[in-house]
Tab-separated table of C-alpha atoms in Angstrom:
chain	number	residue	atom	x	y	z
A	17	UNK	CA	-197.163	110.169	58.483
A	18	UNK	CA	-193.737	111.794	58.469
A	19	UNK	CA	-190.686	109.942	57.158
A	20	UNK	CA	-189.133	110.246	60.618
A	21	UNK	CA	-192.089	108.447	62.195
A	22	UNK	CA	-192.294	105.785	59.512
A	23	UNK	CA	-188.605	104.886	59.835
A	24	UNK	CA	-188.498	104.915	63.632
A	25	UNK	CA	-187.099	101.700	65.005
A	26	UNK	CA	-188.169	100.688	68.513
A	27	UNK	CA	-185.320	101.065	70.977
A	28	UNK	CA	-184.717	97.987	73.107
A	29	UNK	CA	-182.834	98.159	76.393
A	30	UNK	CA	-181.430	94.708	77.135
A	31	UNK	CA	-180.905	94.709	80.907
A	32	UNK	CA	-178.771	91.922	82.347
A	33	UNK	CA	-176.360	90.852	85.073
A	34	UNK	CA	-177.717	91.814	88.463
A	35	UNK	CA	-177.088	91.197	92.126
A	36	UNK	CA	-178.169	87.566	92.381
A	37	UNK	CA	-175.986	84.474	92.348
A	38	UNK	CA	-177.171	83.904	88.757
A	39	UNK	CA	-175.309	87.013	87.540
A	40	UNK	CA	-173.031	85.155	85.131
A	41	UNK	CA	-175.842	83.129	83.532
A	42	UNK	CA	-177.740	86.362	82.964
A	43	UNK	CA	-174.710	87.742	81.106
A	44	UNK	CA	-174.560	84.602	78.944
A	45	UNK	CA	-178.274	84.890	78.199
A	46	UNK	CA	-177.876	88.566	77.267
A	47	UNK	CA	-175.097	87.700	74.823
A	48	UNK	CA	-177.351	85.255	73.026
A	49	UNK	CA	-180.275	87.707	72.957
A	50	UNK	CA	-178.101	90.582	71.675
A	51	UNK	CA	-176.775	88.366	68.906
A	52	UNK	CA	-180.288	87.386	67.835
A	53	UNK	CA	-182.064	90.763	67.817
A	54	UNK	CA	-182.726	92.009	64.288
A	55	UNK	CA	-180.719	95.250	64.115
A	56	UNK	CA	-182.584	96.293	60.959
A	57	UNK	CA	-185.787	96.281	62.999
A	58	UNK	CA	-184.613	97.447	66.455
A	59	UNK	CA	-182.101	99.820	68.003
A	60	UNK	CA	-180.379	98.195	70.959
A	61	UNK	CA	-179.006	99.617	74.214
A	62	UNK	CA	-177.176	97.059	76.399
A	63	UNK	CA	-177.366	97.912	80.109
A	64	UNK	CA	-175.523	95.743	82.593
A	65	UNK	CA	-176.155	95.665	86.328
A	66	UNK	CA	-173.045	94.918	88.352
A	67	UNK	CA	-173.032	92.541	91.311
A	68	UNK	CA	-173.204	95.548	93.659
A	69	UNK	CA	-176.266	96.946	91.837
A	70	UNK	CA	-174.805	99.717	89.643
A	71	UNK	CA	-176.485	100.147	86.258
A	72	UNK	CA	-173.826	100.631	83.591
A	73	UNK	CA	-173.482	100.998	79.839
A	74	UNK	CA	-171.721	97.943	78.479
A	75	UNK	CA	-170.091	96.853	75.272
A	76	UNK	CA	-172.490	95.464	72.679
A	77	UNK	CA	-170.226	92.462	72.231
A	78	UNK	CA	-171.985	89.074	72.508
A	79	UNK	CA	-168.701	87.271	71.901
A	80	UNK	CA	-167.422	88.413	75.300
A	81	UNK	CA	-170.541	87.201	77.109
A	82	UNK	CA	-170.040	83.459	76.724
A	83	UNK	CA	-168.631	80.848	79.089
A	84	UNK	CA	-165.061	80.342	77.886
A	85	UNK	CA	-162.792	77.603	79.213
A	86	UNK	CA	-165.219	77.115	82.125
A	87	UNK	CA	-164.806	80.807	83.060
A	88	UNK	CA	-168.029	82.689	83.753
A	89	UNK	CA	-168.459	86.246	82.361
A	90	UNK	CA	-169.468	89.334	84.350
A	91	UNK	CA	-170.829	92.819	83.728
A	92	UNK	CA	-167.710	94.341	85.307
A	93	UNK	CA	-165.597	92.901	82.480
A	94	UNK	CA	-167.859	94.582	79.915
A	95	UNK	CA	-167.748	98.067	81.453
A	96	UNK	CA	-163.947	98.257	81.260
A	97	UNK	CA	-163.523	100.284	84.443
A	98	UNK	CA	-166.221	102.800	83.584
A	99	UNK	CA	-167.498	104.437	86.777
A	100	UNK	CA	-170.575	105.987	85.169
A	101	UNK	CA	-174.111	104.939	85.990
A	102	UNK	CA	-177.299	104.614	83.975
A	103	UNK	CA	-180.535	105.951	85.427
A	104	UNK	CA	-184.033	105.186	84.141
A	105	UNK	CA	-186.545	107.892	84.980
A	106	UNK	CA	-189.375	106.927	87.328
A	107	UNK	CA	-191.539	109.552	85.595
A	108	UNK	CA	-194.064	107.684	83.395
A	109	UNK	CA	-194.348	110.696	81.080
A	110	UNK	CA	-190.680	110.264	80.126
A	111	UNK	CA	-188.843	107.126	79.114
A	112	UNK	CA	-185.458	108.794	78.973
A	113	UNK	CA	-182.271	107.040	79.978
A	114	UNK	CA	-179.664	109.284	81.598
A	115	UNK	CA	-175.954	108.547	81.944
A	116	UNK	CA	-174.056	110.119	84.829
A	117	UNK	CA	-170.349	110.249	85.652
A	118	UNK	CA	-168.664	111.623	88.768
A	119	UNK	CA	-168.030	115.369	88.311
A	120	UNK	CA	-169.675	115.523	84.869
A	121	UNK	CA	-172.953	116.886	83.538
A	122	UNK	CA	-175.499	114.048	83.065
A	123	UNK	CA	-176.039	112.995	79.463
A	124	UNK	CA	-179.486	112.142	78.124
A	125	UNK	CA	-179.191	108.991	76.010
A	126	UNK	CA	-182.695	109.214	74.603
A	127	UNK	CA	-185.881	107.285	75.225
A	128	UNK	CA	-186.370	103.544	75.513
A	129	UNK	CA	-189.436	101.939	73.919
A	130	UNK	CA	-189.205	98.522	75.544
A	131	UNK	CA	-187.015	96.678	78.033
A	132	UNK	CA	-185.923	93.078	77.616
A	133	UNK	CA	-184.982	92.056	81.175
A	134	UNK	CA	-182.777	88.986	81.045
A	135	UNK	CA	-181.978	88.937	84.741
A	136	UNK	CA	-182.300	85.714	86.682
A	137	UNK	CA	-183.059	85.414	90.362
A	138	UNK	CA	-183.682	88.083	93.022
A	139	UNK	CA	-183.488	91.795	92.122
A	140	UNK	CA	-184.558	91.143	88.548
A	141	UNK	CA	-186.737	88.120	87.915
A	142	UNK	CA	-188.699	88.375	91.159
A	143	UNK	CA	-190.918	91.385	90.394
A	144	UNK	CA	-188.542	94.057	91.693
A	145	UNK	CA	-187.342	95.220	88.276
A	146	UNK	CA	-190.840	94.788	86.898
A	147	UNK	CA	-192.126	97.163	89.605
A	148	UNK	CA	-189.541	99.771	88.623
A	149	UNK	CA	-190.554	99.497	84.969
A	150	UNK	CA	-194.224	99.818	85.902
A	151	UNK	CA	-193.429	103.053	87.784
A	152	UNK	CA	-191.431	104.266	84.783
A	153	UNK	CA	-194.201	103.402	82.347
A	154	UNK	CA	-191.811	101.426	80.122
A	155	UNK	CA	-193.178	98.230	78.507
A	156	UNK	CA	-191.131	95.102	79.108
A	157	UNK	CA	-190.861	91.482	78.052
A	158	UNK	CA	-192.356	88.873	80.345
A	159	UNK	CA	-194.585	88.621	83.373
A	160	UNK	CA	-195.699	91.460	85.632
A	161	UNK	CA	-194.948	92.054	89.301
A	162	UNK	CA	-197.247	89.434	90.829
A	163	UNK	CA	-196.469	86.559	88.464
A	164	UNK	CA	-192.740	87.313	88.608
A	165	UNK	CA	-192.781	87.250	92.414
A	166	UNK	CA	-194.825	84.051	92.537
A	167	UNK	CA	-192.610	82.417	89.934
A	168	UNK	CA	-189.480	83.235	91.937
A	169	UNK	CA	-190.690	81.986	95.322
A	170	UNK	CA	-191.016	78.190	95.256
A	171	UNK	CA	-193.069	78.260	98.460
A	172	UNK	CA	-195.848	80.517	97.193
A	173	UNK	CA	-195.595	79.109	93.681
A	174	UNK	CA	-196.536	75.667	94.988
A	175	UNK	CA	-199.326	77.162	97.109
A	176	UNK	CA	-200.800	78.837	94.018
A	177	UNK	CA	-200.537	75.671	91.929
A	178	UNK	CA	-202.145	73.553	94.640
A	179	UNK	CA	-205.018	76.045	94.972
A	180	UNK	CA	-205.697	75.631	91.245
A	181	UNK	CA	-205.683	71.841	91.527
A	182	UNK	CA	-202.315	71.304	89.837
A	183	UNK	CA	-200.333	68.272	91.070
A	184	UNK	CA	-197.538	69.324	93.473
A	185	UNK	CA	-195.014	67.083	95.241
A	186	UNK	CA	-194.442	67.002	99.031
A	187	UNK	CA	-192.382	69.862	100.449
A	188	UNK	CA	-191.554	71.718	103.642
A	189	UNK	CA	-190.496	75.348	104.074
A	190	UNK	CA	-187.950	76.575	106.634
A	191	UNK	CA	-188.146	80.324	107.184
A	192	UNK	CA	-185.141	82.360	108.389
A	193	UNK	CA	-186.215	82.739	111.995
A	194	UNK	CA	-186.902	78.996	112.297
A	195	UNK	CA	-183.295	78.106	111.482
A	196	UNK	CA	-181.784	81.047	113.365
A	197	UNK	CA	-183.763	80.587	116.596
A	198	UNK	CA	-181.914	78.862	119.410
A	199	UNK	CA	-183.417	76.176	121.629
A	200	UNK	CA	-183.164	76.424	125.450
A	201	UNK	CA	-179.962	74.377	125.267
A	202	UNK	CA	-178.435	76.964	122.921
A	203	UNK	CA	-178.567	74.801	119.797
A	204	UNK	CA	-179.592	76.784	116.730
A	205	UNK	CA	-182.229	75.476	114.370
A	206	UNK	CA	-183.203	72.462	116.466
A	207	UNK	CA	-186.948	72.924	115.887
A	208	UNK	CA	-186.413	73.411	112.153
A	209	UNK	CA	-184.119	70.379	112.056
A	210	UNK	CA	-186.800	68.304	113.775
A	211	UNK	CA	-189.322	69.567	111.220
A	212	UNK	CA	-187.112	68.287	108.403
A	213	UNK	CA	-186.441	64.975	110.149
A	214	UNK	CA	-190.182	64.430	110.596
A	215	UNK	CA	-190.683	65.248	106.911
A	216	UNK	CA	-188.028	62.667	105.982
A	217	UNK	CA	-189.665	60.092	108.260
A	218	UNK	CA	-192.910	60.542	106.341
A	219	UNK	CA	-191.538	60.807	102.806
A	220	UNK	CA	-188.146	59.107	103.050
A	221	UNK	CA	-184.562	60.021	102.231
A	222	UNK	CA	-182.968	61.401	100.115
A	223	UNK	CA	-184.239	64.974	100.273
A	224	UNK	CA	-183.448	68.018	98.156
A	225	UNK	CA	-182.617	71.185	100.075
A	226	UNK	CA	-183.010	74.341	97.987
A	227	UNK	CA	-182.993	78.127	98.284
A	228	UNK	CA	-186.660	79.123	98.057
A	229	UNK	CA	-185.944	82.052	95.713
A	230	UNK	CA	-183.061	81.081	93.440
A	231	UNK	CA	-182.692	79.381	90.091
A	232	UNK	CA	-180.136	77.792	87.743
A	233	UNK	CA	-179.847	74.987	90.334
A	234	UNK	CA	-177.843	77.341	92.566
A	235	UNK	CA	-177.411	76.205	96.169
A	236	UNK	CA	-179.256	72.890	95.763
A	237	UNK	CA	-178.044	69.806	97.621
A	238	UNK	CA	-179.211	66.215	97.578
A	239	UNK	CA	-179.147	64.931	101.152
A	240	UNK	CA	-179.020	61.167	101.732
A	241	UNK	CA	-179.246	61.181	105.520
A	242	UNK	CA	-179.191	63.364	108.604
A	243	UNK	CA	-175.398	63.732	108.592
A	244	UNK	CA	-175.458	65.959	105.512
A	245	UNK	CA	-178.422	68.097	106.502
A	246	UNK	CA	-176.749	71.044	108.252
A	247	UNK	CA	-174.208	71.535	105.475
A	248	UNK	CA	-176.985	71.448	102.846
A	249	UNK	CA	-179.076	73.979	104.739
A	250	UNK	CA	-176.138	76.358	105.102
A	251	UNK	CA	-175.330	76.015	101.387
A	252	UNK	CA	-178.930	76.882	100.468
A	253	UNK	CA	-178.929	79.795	102.934
A	254	UNK	CA	-175.882	81.282	101.192
A	255	UNK	CA	-178.313	82.099	98.370
A	256	UNK	CA	-181.528	82.695	100.327
A	257	UNK	CA	-182.294	82.713	104.075
A	258	UNK	CA	-185.594	80.990	103.279
A	259	UNK	CA	-185.220	77.382	102.136
A	260	UNK	CA	-187.479	74.664	100.805
A	261	UNK	CA	-187.081	70.924	101.373
A	262	UNK	CA	-188.538	68.531	98.817
A	263	UNK	CA	-188.880	64.774	98.706
A	264	UNK	CA	-187.315	62.788	95.892
A	265	UNK	CA	-189.801	62.282	93.078
A	266	UNK	CA	-188.810	59.178	91.168
A	267	UNK	CA	-189.354	59.501	87.463
A	268	UNK	CA	-188.348	61.444	84.367
A	269	UNK	CA	-187.686	65.196	84.217
A	270	UNK	CA	-189.861	66.812	81.553
A	271	UNK	CA	-189.898	70.493	80.554
A	272	UNK	CA	-192.330	72.443	78.397
A	273	UNK	CA	-192.222	76.007	77.060
A	274	UNK	CA	-195.206	78.350	77.026
A	275	UNK	CA	-195.342	81.380	74.717
A	276	UNK	CA	-198.103	83.964	74.506
A	277	UNK	CA	-199.616	84.367	71.037
A	278	UNK	CA	-202.333	86.737	69.879
A	279	UNK	CA	-205.010	84.156	70.762
A	280	UNK	CA	-203.490	83.228	74.125
A	281	UNK	CA	-200.703	81.044	75.523
A	282	UNK	CA	-199.550	77.954	73.646
A	283	UNK	CA	-197.244	75.155	74.704
A	284	UNK	CA	-194.191	73.944	72.806
A	285	UNK	CA	-193.201	70.355	72.253
A	286	UNK	CA	-191.835	69.062	75.569
A	287	UNK	CA	-188.226	68.099	76.288
A	288	UNK	CA	-186.668	65.540	78.584
A	289	UNK	CA	-183.646	66.073	80.819
A	290	UNK	CA	-181.922	62.693	80.844
A	291	UNK	CA	-180.135	61.278	83.851
A	292	UNK	CA	-176.632	62.787	83.903
A	293	UNK	CA	-174.330	60.023	85.069
A	294	UNK	CA	-171.458	62.379	85.924
A	295	UNK	CA	-173.693	64.394	88.238
A	296	UNK	CA	-175.907	63.459	91.172
A	297	UNK	CA	-178.719	65.527	89.667
A	298	UNK	CA	-179.236	68.255	87.036
A	299	UNK	CA	-177.158	70.844	88.899
A	300	UNK	CA	-175.431	74.065	87.826
A	301	UNK	CA	-172.326	72.283	86.513
A	302	UNK	CA	-174.417	69.899	84.427
A	303	UNK	CA	-176.559	72.715	83.008
A	304	UNK	CA	-173.979	75.318	82.111
A	305	UNK	CA	-170.433	74.004	82.409
A	306	UNK	CA	-170.698	70.439	81.133
A	307	UNK	CA	-173.595	71.292	78.783
A	308	UNK	CA	-175.834	68.346	79.561
A	309	UNK	CA	-178.062	67.898	76.533
A	310	UNK	CA	-181.813	67.596	76.800
A	311	UNK	CA	-183.826	65.448	74.404
A	312	UNK	CA	-186.133	67.506	72.174
A	313	UNK	CA	-188.829	66.436	71.615
A	314	UNK	CA	-189.206	64.228	74.668
A	315	UNK	CA	-189.921	60.559	73.868
A	316	UNK	CA	-193.456	60.566	75.257
A	317	UNK	CA	-196.684	59.039	74.085
A	318	UNK	CA	-199.140	61.290	72.283
A	319	UNK	CA	-201.369	61.256	75.365
A	320	UNK	CA	-198.466	62.181	77.698
A	321	UNK	CA	-197.358	64.974	75.381
A	322	UNK	CA	-200.828	66.466	75.283
A	323	UNK	CA	-201.177	66.184	79.061
A	324	UNK	CA	-197.917	67.960	79.900
A	325	UNK	CA	-198.637	70.733	77.397
A	326	UNK	CA	-202.068	71.190	78.969
A	327	UNK	CA	-200.530	71.361	82.464
A	328	UNK	CA	-197.879	73.867	81.316
A	329	UNK	CA	-200.526	76.270	80.010
A	330	UNK	CA	-202.581	75.744	83.175
A	331	UNK	CA	-199.549	76.700	85.301
A	332	UNK	CA	-198.997	79.796	83.122
A	333	UNK	CA	-202.606	80.861	83.687
A	334	UNK	CA	-202.661	79.973	87.394
A	335	UNK	CA	-199.763	82.321	88.164
A	336	UNK	CA	-201.139	85.086	85.866
A	337	UNK	CA	-198.036	84.939	83.688
A	338	UNK	CA	-197.417	86.945	80.523
A	339	UNK	CA	-195.108	86.514	77.580
A	340	UNK	CA	-193.241	83.318	78.353
A	341	UNK	CA	-192.677	80.559	80.882
A	342	UNK	CA	-190.772	77.330	81.097
A	343	UNK	CA	-192.642	74.747	83.166
A	344	UNK	CA	-190.739	71.835	84.729
A	345	UNK	CA	-192.362	68.519	85.606
A	346	UNK	CA	-191.628	65.039	86.870
A	347	UNK	CA	-193.272	62.149	85.044
A	348	UNK	CA	-193.502	59.696	87.927
A	349	UNK	CA	-193.147	55.957	87.689
A	350	UNK	CA	-196.921	55.631	88.102
A	351	UNK	CA	-197.445	57.655	84.906
A	352	UNK	CA	-198.693	60.833	86.598
A	353	UNK	CA	-197.160	64.281	86.084
A	354	UNK	CA	-196.170	66.479	89.035
A	355	UNK	CA	-195.220	70.111	88.456
A	356	UNK	CA	-191.901	71.067	90.014
A	357	UNK	CA	-191.703	74.775	89.165
A	358	UNK	CA	-192.063	77.461	86.529
A	359	UNK	CA	-189.438	79.918	85.349
A	360	UNK	CA	-190.848	83.262	84.189
A	361	UNK	CA	-187.550	84.327	82.589
A	362	UNK	CA	-185.951	81.080	81.406
A	363	UNK	CA	-182.432	81.054	80.081
A	364	UNK	CA	-181.787	81.960	76.461
A	365	UNK	CA	-178.227	80.633	76.327
A	366	UNK	CA	-177.268	78.628	73.239
A	367	UNK	CA	-177.936	75.378	75.149
A	368	UNK	CA	-181.047	76.529	77.037
A	369	UNK	CA	-184.071	74.295	76.768
A	370	UNK	CA	-186.701	77.015	76.238
A	371	UNK	CA	-185.490	78.240	72.812
A	372	UNK	CA	-184.620	74.682	71.792
A	373	UNK	CA	-188.183	73.526	72.476
A	374	UNK	CA	-189.623	76.383	70.430
A	375	UNK	CA	-187.136	75.791	67.631
A	376	UNK	CA	-188.471	72.230	67.446
A	377	UNK	CA	-192.011	73.678	67.517
A	378	UNK	CA	-191.331	75.818	64.456
A	379	UNK	CA	-190.346	79.133	66.076
A	380	UNK	CA	-186.713	80.058	65.386
A	381	UNK	CA	-184.531	81.826	67.930
A	382	UNK	CA	-184.679	85.264	66.182
A	383	UNK	CA	-188.428	84.860	65.618
A	384	UNK	CA	-188.876	84.010	69.299
A	385	UNK	CA	-187.040	87.167	70.374
A	386	UNK	CA	-189.020	89.273	67.894
A	387	UNK	CA	-192.359	87.833	69.028
A	388	UNK	CA	-191.571	88.599	72.676
A	389	UNK	CA	-190.554	92.176	71.866
A	390	UNK	CA	-193.594	92.813	69.679
A	391	UNK	CA	-195.919	91.460	72.369
A	392	UNK	CA	-194.303	93.727	74.971
A	393	UNK	CA	-194.604	96.781	72.715
A	394	UNK	CA	-198.352	96.224	72.338
A	395	UNK	CA	-198.964	95.630	76.055
A	396	UNK	CA	-199.493	98.584	78.358
A	397	UNK	CA	-197.990	98.959	81.812
A	398	UNK	CA	-200.201	99.364	84.863
A	399	UNK	CA	-203.304	97.374	85.720
A	400	UNK	CA	-204.295	95.047	82.868
């Protein structure tokens, strides 16, 4: 083996930002990941995607990617007015990254060995970026196209879980045309509104109105009665034209991390999200601005801990996930667990629950990043 081969360090493209409403949280996550990657073991290429979809080279400066004085960061601030664009070849025989500027000859920046996509929400976490990487033949961290799409869409996620016998709470889906269609009297959304009212009559108020394909608690409203329904629907539709309505599940919020090891997926110790008295529920402000602290490990019985870990791995397998997942549950007052959702690319911010749960399980933050990268490097693209 040549010295050049033996000293080659895998090149990691950390791709972050993106076009979704979770752009800023993706930037925060990227800052934490960049700070944790072992630079003696990996070469790193930070690539930010602006809110309008341009791929750009960014500063490798984790310090500028944090929430400071309640101000959210953006990719645009890290490109410093650069108008160039990064292009990843769709040719699977070449993993080259090319940088182009208006009026200049494109520059080849070399090949990428693996991509760490830390994008949240549509156009990144939902299988779209994963599809591009599959076409390019570049290995990447996390789930493939199908699992990413299922994990992003709360409607189909719940359908998959229910088909595998996992416990799912009551919900109703309102598709775009249902809300946009006018009744004979000219009132928009009357049939969809009646659908929600009937759901509330069966399951009771309050309801949670959510974008079907968003995360980080973006666009979620708790609705106590009919008077707040239209405003909640419009808020959810600002993030996604398809919405999901869920009944209130009374109980404790429990989360559990799943990580793929050589012998298969394993679950971390679970965590509990306590009731946040300053917030109506665990919303965006509570998660990221006011830094609501979860309890790790969750104060559960040994039997409850084993049950939720078993359910988390079952959800991972049901959706055909790879790499990592955070599974969120409600422990109801009757003692039964109900799965709320999974997140195929959970946050890696300094206060994020996924790395905290694994830290408590004996896997440090840098070790977690390294394990995910090594798993991606050994996994082929394409059908598997």
